[in-house]
């Protein structure tokens, strides 16, 4: 079946000002289940395709299953996109997208004075404020007077946009509110919808109801931006003017580790063995290496961190270029095996992908 990419939303006829900037830093923050990594990733991909340089900083919570609505349970994604070369993800965001009170409280100190805040007002109830440690509602007092605040009932608007989808629970609809806010931010920064719509069609090809729900939410967010009077300015960041001809690829730090490990093994003339236990945010290293078996790469998904470390020790002892990766909790579990490797003077690589 031919792939159909829906066209971008049409321009609004209402009056709003246009502003051009050379760079913008946006921070997306919400609960671990709010899809902030996906939202930030899609905004980054679209900006890269449009010719901007991009630099990102995913912020994964260190705690395992921290309570929803609390600061320890936040997941964030900061993206810096510009018309010139970038070398960092930016120091202070100019725009904060806060999906709940905890996201606002945790990230407000980093926001530039006078910065823009898009905040989901629905969780600002007694329970949500208490979980975040607020004694009063910051949306109702003067604590945000120095910022450009846009209160948006994201949860309610997303449910309304998906109201006529039969058999879809409110819980399932709420999972699409990240698509709504992504569409809104796309309008704010003059980004097209096409690439994300195509992404939905590819990623959820076997689940047409998910494609439909996310597509509706994305477009609803875009149209909300162009029709809501609260948004009076659309910002554009021009593409880079001087770019050497060639093929470019956006990669993450984990992607770079995958390429580096395979290259090192090939140059050393040794097979690469990678043993690990899946853990966010290190799992994509295992996924990336598993796709490169034609380069004499052997991957092993262990049943736990301890056995993963044991497999790497064995591979190193047998003469392979041996490597493993994990995050904070996993590194702690691997520590005894790491000490054994040190005592035995075995060369191996341990990657700590920090949260």
PDB file of C-alpha atoms in Angstrom, residues 95-217:
ATOM      1  CA  UNK A  95      10.872  28.057  26.439  1.00  0.00           C
ATOM      2  CA  UNK A  96       9.598  25.577  29.033  1.00  0.00           C
ATOM      3  CA  UNK A  97       6.844  23.060  28.322  1.00  0.00           C
ATOM      4  CA  UNK A  98       5.607  21.863  31.738  1.00  0.00           C
ATOM      5  CA  UNK A  99       3.136  18.983  31.762  1.00  0.00           C
ATOM      6  CA  UNK A 100       2.439  19.148  35.511  1.00  0.00           C
ATOM      7  CA  UNK A 101       3.249  21.206  38.645  1.00  0.00           C
ATOM      8  CA  UNK A 102       6.393  19.186  39.389  1.00  0.00           C
ATOM      9  CA  UNK A 103       7.789  19.968  35.937  1.00  0.00           C
ATOM     10  CA  UNK A 104       7.201  23.666  36.510  1.00  0.00           C
ATOM     11  CA  UNK A 105       8.804  23.693  39.936  1.00  0.00           C
ATOM     12  CA  UNK A 106      11.854  21.662  38.947  1.00  0.00           C
ATOM     13  CA  UNK A 107      12.667  23.558  35.756  1.00  0.00           C
ATOM     14  CA  UNK A 108      11.637  27.136  36.529  1.00  0.00           C
ATOM     15  CA  UNK A 109      15.005  28.054  38.114  1.00  0.00           C
ATOM     16  CA  UNK A 110      16.763  27.206  34.825  1.00  0.00           C
ATOM     17  CA  UNK A 111      14.418  29.217  32.596  1.00  0.00           C
ATOM     18  CA  UNK A 112      15.689  32.553  31.304  1.00  0.00           C
ATOM     19  CA  UNK A 113      14.106  35.617  32.924  1.00  0.00           C
ATOM     20  CA  UNK A 114      11.141  36.622  30.797  1.00  0.00           C
ATOM     21  CA  UNK A 115      11.056  33.190  29.168  1.00  0.00           C
ATOM     22  CA  UNK A 116       7.968  31.499  27.768  1.00  0.00           C
ATOM     23  CA  UNK A 117       6.080  28.859  29.765  1.00  0.00           C
ATOM     24  CA  UNK A 118       3.498  26.532  28.238  1.00  0.00           C
ATOM     25  CA  UNK A 119       1.873  24.785  31.166  1.00  0.00           C
ATOM     26  CA  UNK A 120      -0.763  22.062  31.338  1.00  0.00           C
ATOM     27  CA  UNK A 121      -3.311  23.481  33.778  1.00  0.00           C
ATOM     28  CA  UNK A 122      -5.296  20.262  34.312  1.00  0.00           C
ATOM     29  CA  UNK A 123      -2.978  18.706  36.951  1.00  0.00           C
ATOM     30  CA  UNK A 124      -2.878  21.934  39.000  1.00  0.00           C
ATOM     31  CA  UNK A 125      -5.317  20.632  41.555  1.00  0.00           C
ATOM     32  CA  UNK A 126      -4.843  20.043  45.270  1.00  0.00           C
ATOM     33  CA  UNK A 127      -3.250  16.629  44.790  1.00  0.00           C
ATOM     34  CA  UNK A 128      -0.927  17.718  41.982  1.00  0.00           C
ATOM     35  CA  UNK A 129       0.265  20.796  43.854  1.00  0.00           C
ATOM     36  CA  UNK A 130       0.899  18.769  47.012  1.00  0.00           C
ATOM     37  CA  UNK A 131       2.979  16.162  45.148  1.00  0.00           C
ATOM     38  CA  UNK A 132       5.130  18.910  43.682  1.00  0.00           C
ATOM     39  CA  UNK A 133       5.608  20.590  47.049  1.00  0.00           C
ATOM     40  CA  UNK A 134       3.592  23.740  46.308  1.00  0.00           C
ATOM     41  CA  UNK A 135       1.690  25.403  49.136  1.00  0.00           C
ATOM     42  CA  UNK A 136      -0.190  27.718  46.769  1.00  0.00           C
ATOM     43  CA  UNK A 137      -1.022  27.547  43.069  1.00  0.00           C
ATOM     44  CA  UNK A 138       1.750  29.370  41.145  1.00  0.00           C
ATOM     45  CA  UNK A 139      -0.672  30.004  38.290  1.00  0.00           C
ATOM     46  CA  UNK A 140      -2.860  32.083  40.591  1.00  0.00           C
ATOM     47  CA  UNK A 141      -0.322  34.065  42.611  1.00  0.00           C
ATOM     48  CA  UNK A 142       2.319  36.509  41.352  1.00  0.00           C
ATOM     49  CA  UNK A 143       5.269  34.105  41.392  1.00  0.00           C
ATOM     50  CA  UNK A 144       5.307  33.820  37.572  1.00  0.00           C
ATOM     51  CA  UNK A 145       4.829  37.515  36.838  1.00  0.00           C
ATOM     52  CA  UNK A 146       8.282  37.778  35.270  1.00  0.00           C
ATOM     53  CA  UNK A 147       7.515  35.188  32.569  1.00  0.00           C
ATOM     54  CA  UNK A 148       5.342  34.892  29.471  1.00  0.00           C
ATOM     55  CA  UNK A 149       2.907  32.247  30.748  1.00  0.00           C
ATOM     56  CA  UNK A 150       0.476  30.364  28.505  1.00  0.00           C
ATOM     57  CA  UNK A 151      -1.901  28.210  30.586  1.00  0.00           C
ATOM     58  CA  UNK A 152      -3.344  25.455  28.397  1.00  0.00           C
ATOM     59  CA  UNK A 153      -5.643  22.616  29.564  1.00  0.00           C
ATOM     60  CA  UNK A 154      -3.722  20.072  27.493  1.00  0.00           C
ATOM     61  CA  UNK A 155      -5.377  16.980  28.961  1.00  0.00           C
ATOM     62  CA  UNK A 156      -8.896  18.335  28.438  1.00  0.00           C
ATOM     63  CA  UNK A 157      -8.213  19.584  24.920  1.00  0.00           C
ATOM     64  CA  UNK A 158      -6.662  16.257  23.916  1.00  0.00           C
ATOM     65  CA  UNK A 159      -9.659  14.316  25.221  1.00  0.00           C
ATOM     66  CA  UNK A 160     -11.997  16.651  23.335  1.00  0.00           C
ATOM     67  CA  UNK A 161     -10.031  16.169  20.103  1.00  0.00           C
ATOM     68  CA  UNK A 162     -10.345  12.380  20.457  1.00  0.00           C
ATOM     69  CA  UNK A 163     -13.882  12.312  21.880  1.00  0.00           C
ATOM     70  CA  UNK A 164     -15.485  10.529  18.929  1.00  0.00           C
ATOM     71  CA  UNK A 165     -12.965   7.663  18.742  1.00  0.00           C
ATOM     72  CA  UNK A 166     -14.998   4.696  19.930  1.00  0.00           C
ATOM     73  CA  UNK A 167     -13.586   2.323  22.511  1.00  0.00           C
ATOM     74  CA  UNK A 168     -10.700   4.600  23.487  1.00  0.00           C
ATOM     75  CA  UNK A 169     -10.420   5.133  27.239  1.00  0.00           C
ATOM     76  CA  UNK A 170      -9.480   8.445  28.825  1.00  0.00           C
ATOM     77  CA  UNK A 171      -6.207   6.867  29.938  1.00  0.00           C
ATOM     78  CA  UNK A 172      -5.357   6.024  26.332  1.00  0.00           C
ATOM     79  CA  UNK A 173      -6.393   9.504  25.184  1.00  0.00           C
ATOM     80  CA  UNK A 174      -4.184  11.108  27.814  1.00  0.00           C
ATOM     81  CA  UNK A 175      -1.193   9.316  26.310  1.00  0.00           C
ATOM     82  CA  UNK A 176      -1.697  11.489  23.210  1.00  0.00           C
ATOM     83  CA  UNK A 177      -1.388  14.825  24.984  1.00  0.00           C
ATOM     84  CA  UNK A 178       2.309  14.895  24.106  1.00  0.00           C
ATOM     85  CA  UNK A 179       1.242  14.919  20.439  1.00  0.00           C
ATOM     86  CA  UNK A 180      -1.074  17.860  21.142  1.00  0.00           C
ATOM     87  CA  UNK A 181       1.651  19.924  22.781  1.00  0.00           C
ATOM     88  CA  UNK A 182       4.093  18.957  20.008  1.00  0.00           C
ATOM     89  CA  UNK A 183       1.654  20.310  17.426  1.00  0.00           C
ATOM     90  CA  UNK A 184       1.317  23.506  19.437  1.00  0.00           C
ATOM     91  CA  UNK A 185       5.085  23.979  19.612  1.00  0.00           C
ATOM     92  CA  UNK A 186       5.372  23.194  15.899  1.00  0.00           C
ATOM     93  CA  UNK A 187       3.058  26.139  15.212  1.00  0.00           C
ATOM     94  CA  UNK A 188       4.926  28.433  17.605  1.00  0.00           C
ATOM     95  CA  UNK A 189       8.217  27.811  15.784  1.00  0.00           C
ATOM     96  CA  UNK A 190       6.907  27.497  12.240  1.00  0.00           C
ATOM     97  CA  UNK A 191       7.686  23.780  11.851  1.00  0.00           C
ATOM     98  CA  UNK A 192       5.775  21.482   9.449  1.00  0.00           C
ATOM     99  CA  UNK A 193       3.781  18.471  10.627  1.00  0.00           C
ATOM    100  CA  UNK A 194       4.648  16.196   7.713  1.00  0.00           C
ATOM    101  CA  UNK A 195       7.680  14.440   9.172  1.00  0.00           C
ATOM    102  CA  UNK A 196       5.981  13.551  12.446  1.00  0.00           C
ATOM    103  CA  UNK A 197       2.826  12.372  10.670  1.00  0.00           C
ATOM    104  CA  UNK A 198       4.999  10.072   8.575  1.00  0.00           C
ATOM    105  CA  UNK A 199       6.742   8.886  11.743  1.00  0.00           C
ATOM    106  CA  UNK A 200       3.395   7.930  13.311  1.00  0.00           C
ATOM    107  CA  UNK A 201       2.411   5.983  10.206  1.00  0.00           C
ATOM    108  CA  UNK A 202       5.678   4.061  10.222  1.00  0.00           C
ATOM    109  CA  UNK A 203       6.108   3.450  13.948  1.00  0.00           C
ATOM    110  CA  UNK A 204       2.499   2.393  14.579  1.00  0.00           C
ATOM    111  CA  UNK A 205       1.855   0.768  11.196  1.00  0.00           C
ATOM    112  CA  UNK A 206       0.160  -2.224  12.812  1.00  0.00           C
ATOM    113  CA  UNK A 207      -2.029  -0.104  15.103  1.00  0.00           C
ATOM    114  CA  UNK A 208      -4.159   2.199  12.930  1.00  0.00           C
ATOM    115  CA  UNK A 209      -6.145   3.449  15.927  1.00  0.00           C
ATOM    116  CA  UNK A 210      -2.935   4.783  17.501  1.00  0.00           C
ATOM    117  CA  UNK A 211      -1.964   6.476  14.235  1.00  0.00           C
ATOM    118  CA  UNK A 212      -5.403   8.097  14.045  1.00  0.00           C
ATOM    119  CA  UNK A 213      -5.360   9.298  17.657  1.00  0.00           C
ATOM    120  CA  UNK A 214      -1.865  10.804  17.512  1.00  0.00           C
ATOM    121  CA  UNK A 215      -2.526  12.384  14.126  1.00  0.00           C
ATOM    122  CA  UNK A 216      -5.680  14.047  15.420  1.00  0.00           C
ATOM    123  CA  UNK A 217      -3.967  15.262  18.585  1.00  0.00           C
TER     124      UNK A 217
END
